[in-house]
Coordinates of C-alpha atoms in Angstrom, one line a residue:
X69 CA -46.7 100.4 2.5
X70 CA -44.0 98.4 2.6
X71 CA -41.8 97.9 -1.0
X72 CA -42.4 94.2 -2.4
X73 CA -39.5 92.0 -1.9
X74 CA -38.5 89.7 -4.9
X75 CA -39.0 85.9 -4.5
X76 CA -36.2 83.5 -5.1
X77 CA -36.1 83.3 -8.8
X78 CA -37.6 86.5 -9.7
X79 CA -37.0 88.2 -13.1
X80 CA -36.0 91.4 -13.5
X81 CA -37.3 91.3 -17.1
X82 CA -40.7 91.8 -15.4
X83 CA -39.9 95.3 -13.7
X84 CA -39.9 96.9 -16.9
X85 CA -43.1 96.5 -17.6
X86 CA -44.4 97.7 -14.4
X87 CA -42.9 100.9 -14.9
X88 CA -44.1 100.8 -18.1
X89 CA -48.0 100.7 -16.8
X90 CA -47.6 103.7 -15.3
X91 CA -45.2 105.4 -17.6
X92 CA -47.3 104.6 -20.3
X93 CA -50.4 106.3 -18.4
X94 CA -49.3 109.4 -17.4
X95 CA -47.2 109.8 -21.2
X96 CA -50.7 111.1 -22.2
X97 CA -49.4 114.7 -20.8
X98 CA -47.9 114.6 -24.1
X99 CA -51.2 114.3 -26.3
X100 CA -52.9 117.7 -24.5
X101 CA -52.6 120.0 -28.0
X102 CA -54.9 117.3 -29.2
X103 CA -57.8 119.1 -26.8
X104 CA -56.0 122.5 -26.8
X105 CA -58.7 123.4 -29.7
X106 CA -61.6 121.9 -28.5
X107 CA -60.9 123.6 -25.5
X108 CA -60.6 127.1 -27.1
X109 CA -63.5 127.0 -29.2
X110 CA -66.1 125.4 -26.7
X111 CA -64.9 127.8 -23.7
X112 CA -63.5 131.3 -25.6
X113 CA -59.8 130.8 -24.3
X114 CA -56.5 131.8 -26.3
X115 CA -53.8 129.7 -27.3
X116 CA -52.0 131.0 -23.9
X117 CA -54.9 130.3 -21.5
X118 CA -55.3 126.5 -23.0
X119 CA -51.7 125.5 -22.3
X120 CA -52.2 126.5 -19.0
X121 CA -53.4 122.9 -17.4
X122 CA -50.4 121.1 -19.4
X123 CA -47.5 123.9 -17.9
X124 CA -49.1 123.6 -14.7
X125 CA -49.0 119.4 -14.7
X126 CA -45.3 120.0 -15.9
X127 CA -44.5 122.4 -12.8
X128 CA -46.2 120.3 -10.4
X129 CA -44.5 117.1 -12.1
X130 CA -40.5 119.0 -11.4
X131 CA -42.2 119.8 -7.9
X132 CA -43.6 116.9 -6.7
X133 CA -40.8 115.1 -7.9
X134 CA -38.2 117.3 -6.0
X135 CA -40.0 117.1 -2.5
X136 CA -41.2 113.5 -3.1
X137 CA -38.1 112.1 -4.2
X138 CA -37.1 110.8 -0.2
X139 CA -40.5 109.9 0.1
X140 CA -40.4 107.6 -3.2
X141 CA -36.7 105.8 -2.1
X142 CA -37.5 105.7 1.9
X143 CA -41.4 103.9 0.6
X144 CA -40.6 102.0 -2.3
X145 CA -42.0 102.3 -6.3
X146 CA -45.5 100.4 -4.9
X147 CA -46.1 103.4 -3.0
X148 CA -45.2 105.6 -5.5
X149 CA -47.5 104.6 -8.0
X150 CA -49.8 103.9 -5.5
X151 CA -50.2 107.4 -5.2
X152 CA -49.7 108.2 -9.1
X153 CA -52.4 106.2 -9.8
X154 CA -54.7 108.1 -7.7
X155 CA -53.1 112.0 -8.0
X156 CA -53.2 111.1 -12.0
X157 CA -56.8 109.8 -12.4
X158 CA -58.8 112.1 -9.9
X159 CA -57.1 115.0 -12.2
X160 CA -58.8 113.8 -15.2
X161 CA -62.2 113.0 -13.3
X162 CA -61.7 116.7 -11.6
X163 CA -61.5 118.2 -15.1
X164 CA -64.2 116.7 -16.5
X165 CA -65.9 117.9 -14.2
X166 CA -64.8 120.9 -14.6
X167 CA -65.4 120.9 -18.1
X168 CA -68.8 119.8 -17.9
X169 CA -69.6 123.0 -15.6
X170 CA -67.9 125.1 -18.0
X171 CA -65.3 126.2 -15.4
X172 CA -61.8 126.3 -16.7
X173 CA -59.9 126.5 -13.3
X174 CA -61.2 123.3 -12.3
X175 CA -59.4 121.7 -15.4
X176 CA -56.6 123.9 -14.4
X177 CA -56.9 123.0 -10.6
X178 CA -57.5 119.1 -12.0
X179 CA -55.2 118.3 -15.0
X180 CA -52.5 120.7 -13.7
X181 CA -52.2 121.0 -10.4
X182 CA -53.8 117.0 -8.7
X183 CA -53.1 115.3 -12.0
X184 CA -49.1 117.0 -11.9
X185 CA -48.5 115.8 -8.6
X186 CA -49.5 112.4 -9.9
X187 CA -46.9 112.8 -13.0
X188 CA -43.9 113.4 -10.7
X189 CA -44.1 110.7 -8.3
X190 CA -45.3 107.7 -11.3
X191 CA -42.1 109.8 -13.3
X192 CA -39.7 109.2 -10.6
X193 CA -41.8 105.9 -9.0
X194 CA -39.2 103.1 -10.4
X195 CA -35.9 104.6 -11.5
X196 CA -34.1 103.9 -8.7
X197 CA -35.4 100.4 -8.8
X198 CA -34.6 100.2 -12.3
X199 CA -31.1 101.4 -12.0
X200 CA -30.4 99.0 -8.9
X201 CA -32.1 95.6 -11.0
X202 CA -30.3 96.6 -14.0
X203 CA -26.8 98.4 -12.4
X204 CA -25.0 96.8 -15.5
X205 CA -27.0 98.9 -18.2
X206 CA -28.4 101.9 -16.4
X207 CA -29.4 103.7 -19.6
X208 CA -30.8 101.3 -21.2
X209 CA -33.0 100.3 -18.1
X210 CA -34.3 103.4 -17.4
X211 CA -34.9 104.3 -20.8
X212 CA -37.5 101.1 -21.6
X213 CA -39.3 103.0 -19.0
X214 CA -39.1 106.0 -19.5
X215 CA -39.9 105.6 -23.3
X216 CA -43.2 105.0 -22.0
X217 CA -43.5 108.1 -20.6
X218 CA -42.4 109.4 -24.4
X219 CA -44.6 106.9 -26.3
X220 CA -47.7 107.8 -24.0
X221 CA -49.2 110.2 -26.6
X222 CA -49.4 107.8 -29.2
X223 CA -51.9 105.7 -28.2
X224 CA -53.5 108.9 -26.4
X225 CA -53.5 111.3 -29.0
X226 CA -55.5 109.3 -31.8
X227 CA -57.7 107.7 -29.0
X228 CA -58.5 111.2 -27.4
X229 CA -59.0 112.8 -31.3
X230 CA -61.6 109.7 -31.7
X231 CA -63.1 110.4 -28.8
X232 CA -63.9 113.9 -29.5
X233 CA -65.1 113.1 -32.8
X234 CA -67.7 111.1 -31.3
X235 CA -68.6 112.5 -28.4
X236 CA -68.3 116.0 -30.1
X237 CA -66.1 118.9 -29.2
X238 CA -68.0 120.8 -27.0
X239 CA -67.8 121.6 -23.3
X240 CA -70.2 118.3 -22.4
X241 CA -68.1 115.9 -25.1
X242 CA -64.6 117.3 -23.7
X243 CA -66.0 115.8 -20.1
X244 CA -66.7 112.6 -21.0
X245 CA -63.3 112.4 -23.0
X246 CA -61.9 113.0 -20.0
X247 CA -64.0 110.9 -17.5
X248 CA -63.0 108.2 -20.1
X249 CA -59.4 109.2 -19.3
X250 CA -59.6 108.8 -16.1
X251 CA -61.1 105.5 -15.4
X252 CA -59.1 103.5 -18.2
X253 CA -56.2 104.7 -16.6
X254 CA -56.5 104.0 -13.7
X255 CA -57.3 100.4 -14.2
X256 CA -54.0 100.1 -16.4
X257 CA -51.7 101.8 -13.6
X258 CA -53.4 99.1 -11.3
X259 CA -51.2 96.9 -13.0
X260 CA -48.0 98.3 -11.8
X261 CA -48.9 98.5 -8.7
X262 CA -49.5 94.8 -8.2
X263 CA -46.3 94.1 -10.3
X264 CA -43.1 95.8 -8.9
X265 CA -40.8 94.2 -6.9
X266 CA -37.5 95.8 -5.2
X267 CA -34.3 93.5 -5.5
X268 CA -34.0 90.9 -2.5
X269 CA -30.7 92.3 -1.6
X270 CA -31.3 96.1 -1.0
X271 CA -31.0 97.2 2.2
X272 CA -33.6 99.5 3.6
X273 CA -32.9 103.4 3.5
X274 CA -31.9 103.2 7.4
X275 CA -29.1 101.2 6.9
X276 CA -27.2 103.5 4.9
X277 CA -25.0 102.9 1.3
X278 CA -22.7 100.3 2.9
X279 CA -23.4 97.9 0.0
X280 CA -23.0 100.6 -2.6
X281 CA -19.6 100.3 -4.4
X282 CA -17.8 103.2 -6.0
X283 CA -18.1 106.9 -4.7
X284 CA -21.3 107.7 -3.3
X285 CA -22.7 111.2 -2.9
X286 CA -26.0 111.8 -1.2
X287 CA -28.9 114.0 -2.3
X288 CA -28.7 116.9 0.3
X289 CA -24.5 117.1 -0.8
X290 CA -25.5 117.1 -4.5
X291 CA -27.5 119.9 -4.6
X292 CA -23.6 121.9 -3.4
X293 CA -21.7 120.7 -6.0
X294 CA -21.7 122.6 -9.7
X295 CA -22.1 119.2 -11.3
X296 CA -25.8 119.3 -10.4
X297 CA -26.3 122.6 -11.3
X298 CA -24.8 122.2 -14.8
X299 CA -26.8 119.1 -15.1
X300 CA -30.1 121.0 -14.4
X301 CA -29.1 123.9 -17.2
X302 CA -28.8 121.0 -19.4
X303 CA -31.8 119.5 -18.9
X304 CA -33.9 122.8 -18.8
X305 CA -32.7 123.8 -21.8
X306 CA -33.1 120.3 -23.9
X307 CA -36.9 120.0 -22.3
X308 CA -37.3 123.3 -23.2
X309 CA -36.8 123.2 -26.8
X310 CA -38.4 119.8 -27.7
X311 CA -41.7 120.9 -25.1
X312 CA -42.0 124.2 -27.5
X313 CA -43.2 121.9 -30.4
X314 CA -44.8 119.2 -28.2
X315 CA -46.9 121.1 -26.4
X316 CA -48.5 123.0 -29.6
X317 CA -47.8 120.5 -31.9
X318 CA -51.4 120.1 -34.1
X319 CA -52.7 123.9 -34.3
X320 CA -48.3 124.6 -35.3
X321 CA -48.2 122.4 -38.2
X322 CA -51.7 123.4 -38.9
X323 CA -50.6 127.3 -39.1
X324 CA -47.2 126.1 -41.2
X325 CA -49.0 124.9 -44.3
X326 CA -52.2 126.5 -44.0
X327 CA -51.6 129.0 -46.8
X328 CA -50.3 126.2 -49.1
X329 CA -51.9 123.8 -51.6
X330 CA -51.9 120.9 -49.1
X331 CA -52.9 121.9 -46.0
X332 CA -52.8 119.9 -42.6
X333 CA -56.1 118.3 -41.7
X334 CA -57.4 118.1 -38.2
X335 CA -57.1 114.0 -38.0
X336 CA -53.2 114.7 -39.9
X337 CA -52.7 116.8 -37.4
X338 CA -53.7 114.7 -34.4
X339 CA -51.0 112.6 -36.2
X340 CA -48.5 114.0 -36.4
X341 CA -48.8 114.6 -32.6
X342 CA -48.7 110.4 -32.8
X343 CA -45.2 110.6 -34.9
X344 CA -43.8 113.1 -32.3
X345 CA -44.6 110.3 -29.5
X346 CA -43.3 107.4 -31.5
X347 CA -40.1 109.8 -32.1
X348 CA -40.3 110.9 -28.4
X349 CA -40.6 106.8 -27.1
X350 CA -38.2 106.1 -29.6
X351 CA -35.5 108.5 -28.6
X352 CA -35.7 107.4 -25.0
X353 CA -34.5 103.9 -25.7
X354 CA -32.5 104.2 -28.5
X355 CA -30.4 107.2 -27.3
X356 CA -29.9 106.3 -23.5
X357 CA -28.7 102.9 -24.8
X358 CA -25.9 104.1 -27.0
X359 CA -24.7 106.7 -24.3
X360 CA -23.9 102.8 -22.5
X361 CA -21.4 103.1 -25.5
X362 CA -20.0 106.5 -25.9
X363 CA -20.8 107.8 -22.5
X364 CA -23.1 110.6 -21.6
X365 CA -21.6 114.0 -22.2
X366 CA -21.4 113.0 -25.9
X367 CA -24.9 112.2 -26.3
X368 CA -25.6 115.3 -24.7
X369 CA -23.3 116.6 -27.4
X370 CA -25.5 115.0 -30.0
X371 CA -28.8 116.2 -28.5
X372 CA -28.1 120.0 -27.9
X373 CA -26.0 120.7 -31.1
X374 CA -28.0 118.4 -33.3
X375 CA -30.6 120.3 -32.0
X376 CA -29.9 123.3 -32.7
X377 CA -29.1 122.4 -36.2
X378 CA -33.0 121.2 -36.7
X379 CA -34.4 124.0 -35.2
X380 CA -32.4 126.1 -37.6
X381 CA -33.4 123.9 -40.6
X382 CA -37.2 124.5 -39.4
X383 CA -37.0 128.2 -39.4
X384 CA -35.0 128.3 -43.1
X385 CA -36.6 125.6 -45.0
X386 CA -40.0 124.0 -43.0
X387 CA -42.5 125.8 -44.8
X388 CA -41.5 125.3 -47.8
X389 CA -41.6 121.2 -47.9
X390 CA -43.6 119.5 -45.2
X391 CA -41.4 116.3 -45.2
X392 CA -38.3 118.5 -44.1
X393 CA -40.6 120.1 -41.3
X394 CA -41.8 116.4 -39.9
X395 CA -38.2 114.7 -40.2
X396 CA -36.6 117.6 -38.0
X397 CA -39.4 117.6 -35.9
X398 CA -39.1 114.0 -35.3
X399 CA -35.4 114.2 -34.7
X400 CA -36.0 117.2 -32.1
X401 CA -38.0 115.3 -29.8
X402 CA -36.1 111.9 -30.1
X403 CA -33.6 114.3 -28.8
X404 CA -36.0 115.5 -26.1
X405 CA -36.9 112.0 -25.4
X406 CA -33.2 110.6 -24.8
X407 CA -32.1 113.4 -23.0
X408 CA -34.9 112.5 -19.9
X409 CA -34.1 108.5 -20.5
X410 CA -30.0 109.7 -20.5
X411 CA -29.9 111.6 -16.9
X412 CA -31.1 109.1 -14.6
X413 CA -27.9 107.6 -15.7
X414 CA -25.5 110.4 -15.9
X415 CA -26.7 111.1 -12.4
X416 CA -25.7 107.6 -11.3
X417 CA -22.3 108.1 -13.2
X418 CA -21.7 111.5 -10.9
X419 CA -23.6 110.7 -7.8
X420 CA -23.4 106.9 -7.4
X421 CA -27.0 105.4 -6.6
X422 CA -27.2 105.7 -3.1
X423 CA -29.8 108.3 -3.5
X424 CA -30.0 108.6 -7.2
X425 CA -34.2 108.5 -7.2
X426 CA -34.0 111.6 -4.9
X427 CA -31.6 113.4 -6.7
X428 CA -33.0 113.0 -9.9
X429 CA -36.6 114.2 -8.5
X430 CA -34.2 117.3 -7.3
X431 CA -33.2 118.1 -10.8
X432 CA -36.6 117.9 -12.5
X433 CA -37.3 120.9 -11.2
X434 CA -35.6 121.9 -14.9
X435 CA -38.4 119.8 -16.1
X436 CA -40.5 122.4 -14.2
X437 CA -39.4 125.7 -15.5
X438 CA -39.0 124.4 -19.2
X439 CA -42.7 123.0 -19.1
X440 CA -43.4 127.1 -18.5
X441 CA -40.4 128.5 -20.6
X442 CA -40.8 126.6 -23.7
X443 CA -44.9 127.1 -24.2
X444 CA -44.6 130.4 -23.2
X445 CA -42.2 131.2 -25.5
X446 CA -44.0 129.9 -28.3
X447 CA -47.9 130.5 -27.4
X448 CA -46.9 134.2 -26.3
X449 CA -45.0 135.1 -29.8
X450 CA -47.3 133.2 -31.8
X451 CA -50.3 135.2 -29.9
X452 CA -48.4 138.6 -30.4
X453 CA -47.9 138.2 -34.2
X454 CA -51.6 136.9 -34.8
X455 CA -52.6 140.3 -33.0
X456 CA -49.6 142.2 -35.7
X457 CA -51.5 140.3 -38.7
X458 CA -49.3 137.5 -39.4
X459 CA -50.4 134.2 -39.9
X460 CA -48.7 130.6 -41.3
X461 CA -45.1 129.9 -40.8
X462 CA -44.2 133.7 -39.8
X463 CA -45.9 133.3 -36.3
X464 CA -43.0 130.7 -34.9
X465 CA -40.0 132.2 -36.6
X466 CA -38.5 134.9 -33.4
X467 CA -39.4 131.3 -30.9
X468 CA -37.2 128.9 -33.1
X469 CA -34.4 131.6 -32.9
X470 CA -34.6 131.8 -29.1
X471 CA -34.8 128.0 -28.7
X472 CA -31.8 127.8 -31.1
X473 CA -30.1 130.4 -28.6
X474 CA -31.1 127.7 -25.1
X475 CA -29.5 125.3 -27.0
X476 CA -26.7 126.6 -27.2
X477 CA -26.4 127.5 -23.5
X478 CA -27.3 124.0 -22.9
X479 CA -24.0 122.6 -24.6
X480 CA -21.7 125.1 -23.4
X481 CA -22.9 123.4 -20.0
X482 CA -22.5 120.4 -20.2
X483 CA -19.4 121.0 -21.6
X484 CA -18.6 122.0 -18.2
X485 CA -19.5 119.2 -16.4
X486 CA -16.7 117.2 -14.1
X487 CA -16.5 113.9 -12.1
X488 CA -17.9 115.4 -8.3
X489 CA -15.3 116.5 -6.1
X490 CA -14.2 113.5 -3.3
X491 CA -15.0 116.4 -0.8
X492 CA -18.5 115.5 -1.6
X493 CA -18.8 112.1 -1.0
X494 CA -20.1 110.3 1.6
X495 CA -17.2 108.7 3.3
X496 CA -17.4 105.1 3.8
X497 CA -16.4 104.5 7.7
X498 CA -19.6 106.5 8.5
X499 CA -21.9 105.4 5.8
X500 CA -24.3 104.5 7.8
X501 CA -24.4 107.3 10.2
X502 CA -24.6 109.7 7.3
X503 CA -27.0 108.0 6.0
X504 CA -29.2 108.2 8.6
X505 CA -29.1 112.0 9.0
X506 CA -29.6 112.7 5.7
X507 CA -32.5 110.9 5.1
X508 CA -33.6 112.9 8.1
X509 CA -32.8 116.2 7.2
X510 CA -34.1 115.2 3.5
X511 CA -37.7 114.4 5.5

C-alpha cells in the first residue's frame, strides 16, 4: 500500500484528526479496570490473573512497535492503521469470544496478544508524519495525537460501565460488551485510514535523508549511543508509575475509602477512571507543548520529581481526604500522559527525523516492561496483604514507596542525557548510501 500523497493545497490541520481516529480507538487500553471486576467475579480470577490481557496488550504494544517501526516509515501511516484497525478489532471480537466460552486465554490470546500488536503499530502509525507536517512544533503535533491515545478511556470507560450495566456482568454480557467494542471501533479507525496524507515533498525511504537538515542519526546507530538508553530508563520508569494507578484504578480507590463514611461507588468509580483519562489526554497536549518552551529535559524534570512528590502525598495523606487522593492522582497521570506526547520530540531533538518513527517504536519497548512492572508491582502487593488481613488504604502503601524509588532513578537519568556524539551521525556525502543499507539491515 502505497502512503497517500497530499494534493496541492492540502491542510495539515486535517492530519491530526486522522491520527486522532485511531488514537482515540485503541486509548480504550486505558478503560480495562472498568471490566477487571466483572471479569473476576463471572470467571473466579484474582486481581493478578485479570490484568493479565491489559500487561500483555502493553508488551505486545513496546514489541510490535520495536520490530514494526521500519515497517511503519518504509509503508506509510495508511498501512499502519490499516493494520491497527484490523490487529485491534479482531482482539476484541477474539475475546468476546472467548468470554462467551468462558475461556480466559482466549481474552488473553485476544485483548493481549492480536489486540497488542494492533496498539503498537496505530501508536507509532502517524508520528513520523506528524513530526515531518508540523517540523516547526513537534511536541505539540504529536501530542494532539497522542492525547487521543490518553483521552481514549474517557469515552470508553463510562460507555463500557453502561454496557455492562445493561447487558449484565456475567461471562455472556462481558461478550457482547466486547463484540460491541470491536465493531464500533473498527468503523471509527476506518476513518483514518481514508484520511491521512504524507507531505508532497518527502522523499521515499530509498532515497535516503538528503533533504533532512541538521544532524541526522539513523535507527540501527541509535540504539549504540547512551542517549537512547537513558531515554528508555526514563520512559520506563515515568510509564511505570502513572500505569500502577491506571491499570487498577476503580477496585484502588474503591479499597482507599472503603472503611470510611463515604465510600466509592461502582459508577464513581468507573469515574474516576474517566477523570484519569481527561488528566491523561490532558497532559499529553498541554505538557509536550510547553516543553516547545522550556525544552525537554525540564519537563522531564517536572514529570519525574513532581511525581514523586504526588506519590508521596498519596501514601501520607490520600486516605484521609478523597479530594487530595483524586487531585494527585490526576496530576500523576497528566504526568504520564506528557511524558509519551514529550519523547517523540525529544527523540527528534537527539536523533533528527530521518528515522524518528523507527526509533521511537525501538524505545517503547520501556512502554513494554513498565506495562508488566508497574501492575505487577501493585496487583502482586495488594494480593499479598489481602492474604496477611489487610484491607483499605494499607494494601498500596510498600507499591507507592517503590514507585517513589523508579522515580527517582528516572530523574537521575535524564539528568544524564547529552546531545549524540557526531561519531553517530549519518554523514551527509553518503546519505543516501547509508540510508539504503540501513533500512536493509533494519528489514
Amino acid at each position: 500500500m502505497s502512503p497517500p500523497v497530499a494534493p496541492p493545497g492540502w491542510s495539515r490541520w486535517l492530519v491530526p484528526p486522522a491520527a486522532l481516529s485511531v488514537h482515540l480507538s485503541i486509548g480504550q487500553a486505558y478503560a480495562w479496570s472498568v471490566f477487571k471486576p466483572p471479569l473476576e467475579s463471572a470467571l473466579g480470577l484474582s486481581g493478578t490473573q485479570s490484568a493479565l490481557p491489559f500487561q500483555l496488550g502493553i508488551v505486545m504494544l513496546g514489541l510490535s512497535a520495536a520490530f514494526g517501526g521500519t515497517l511503519v516509515e518504509r509503508n506509510g501511516p495508511r498501512w499502519a492503521m490499516t493494520v491497527a484497525l484490523l490487529c485491534f478489532s479482531s482482539g476484541f471480537l477474539l475475546s468476546a469470544l472467548g468470554a462467551s466460552l468462558e475461556q480466559y486465554w482466549l481474552i488473553v490470546l485476544g485483548y493481549g496478544f492480536v489486540g497488542g500488536i494492533g496498539l503498537g503499530i496505530g501508536y507509532i502509525s502517524p508520528v513520523s508524519t506528524l513530526i515531518k507536517w508540523f517540523p516547526d512544533r513537534p511536541g505539540m503535533a504529536t501530542g494532539i495525537a497522542i492525547m487521543g491515545f490518553g483521552g481514549g478511556a474517557l469515552i470508553a470507560s463510562p460507555w463500557s460501565a453502561q454496557m455492562l450495566e445493561s447487558f449484565g456482568g456475567d461471562s455472556s454480557g462481558i461478550a457482547l460488551a466486547f463484540l460491541v467494542h470491536g465493531l464500533s471501533y473498527a468503523v471509527f479507525m476506518l476513518l483514518g485510514v481514508l484520511l491521512v496524507r504524507v507531505p508532497r515533498n518527502e522523499k521515499p525511504v530509498e532515497s535516503g535523508p538528503s533533504v533532512l537538515v541538521g544532524p541526522q542519526v539513523s535507527a540501527n546507530q541509535a540504539l549504540r549511543t547512551p542517549q537512547f538508553w537513558f531515554l528508555w530508563i526514563v520512559l520506563c520508569m515515568n510509564v511505570t508509575a502513572g500505569i500502577g494507578i491506571l491499570e487498577k484504578a476503580a477496585p484502588m480507590i474503591t479499597d482507599f475509602f472503603a472503611d470510611t463514611s463515604t465510600p466509592v461507588s461502582v459508577t464513581a468509580a468507573a469515574g474516576f477512571v474517566a477523570l484519569l483519562s481527561a488528566a491523561n489526554m490532558a497532559g499529553r497536549i498541554g505538557w509536550s507543548s510547553t516543553s516547545d518552551l522550556i525544552g525537554r529535559k525540564n519537563i522531564y524534570r517536572v514529570y519525574l520529581g513532581a511525581g514523586a512528590l504526588m506519590y508521596a502525598l498519596i501514601a501520607l495523606f490520600g486516605d484521609s481526604s478523597k479530594p487530595l487522593f483524586v487531585l494527585c492522582a490526576l496530576v500523576v497521570l497528566s504526568f504520564y500522559g506528557g511524558g509519551f506526547a514529550t519523547v517523540p520530540a525529544y527523540l527528534k531533538d537527539l536523533f533528527g527525523t530521518y528515522q524518528v518513527g523507527a526509533i521511537h517504536g525501538r524505545l517503547l519497548t520501556a512502554w513494554s516492561t513498565a506495562g508488566v512492572l508497574g501492575p505487577l508491582i501493585v496487583n502482586w502487593i495488594a494480593d499479598r496483604q489481602e492474604e496477611a488481613g489487610r484491607h483499605g488504604a494499607s494494601l498500596y502503601g510498600l507499591s507507592f514507596v517503590i514507585m517513589i524509588g523508579l522515580l527517582v532513578v528516572g530523574f537521575v537519568a535524564n539528568e544524564l542525557v547529552r546531545p549524540v556524539d557526531p561519531r553517530h551521525h549519518v554523514p551527509a556525502p553518503k546519505e543516501a548510501a547509508h540510508g539504503r543499507r540501513q533500512q536493509s539491515e533494519s528489514a
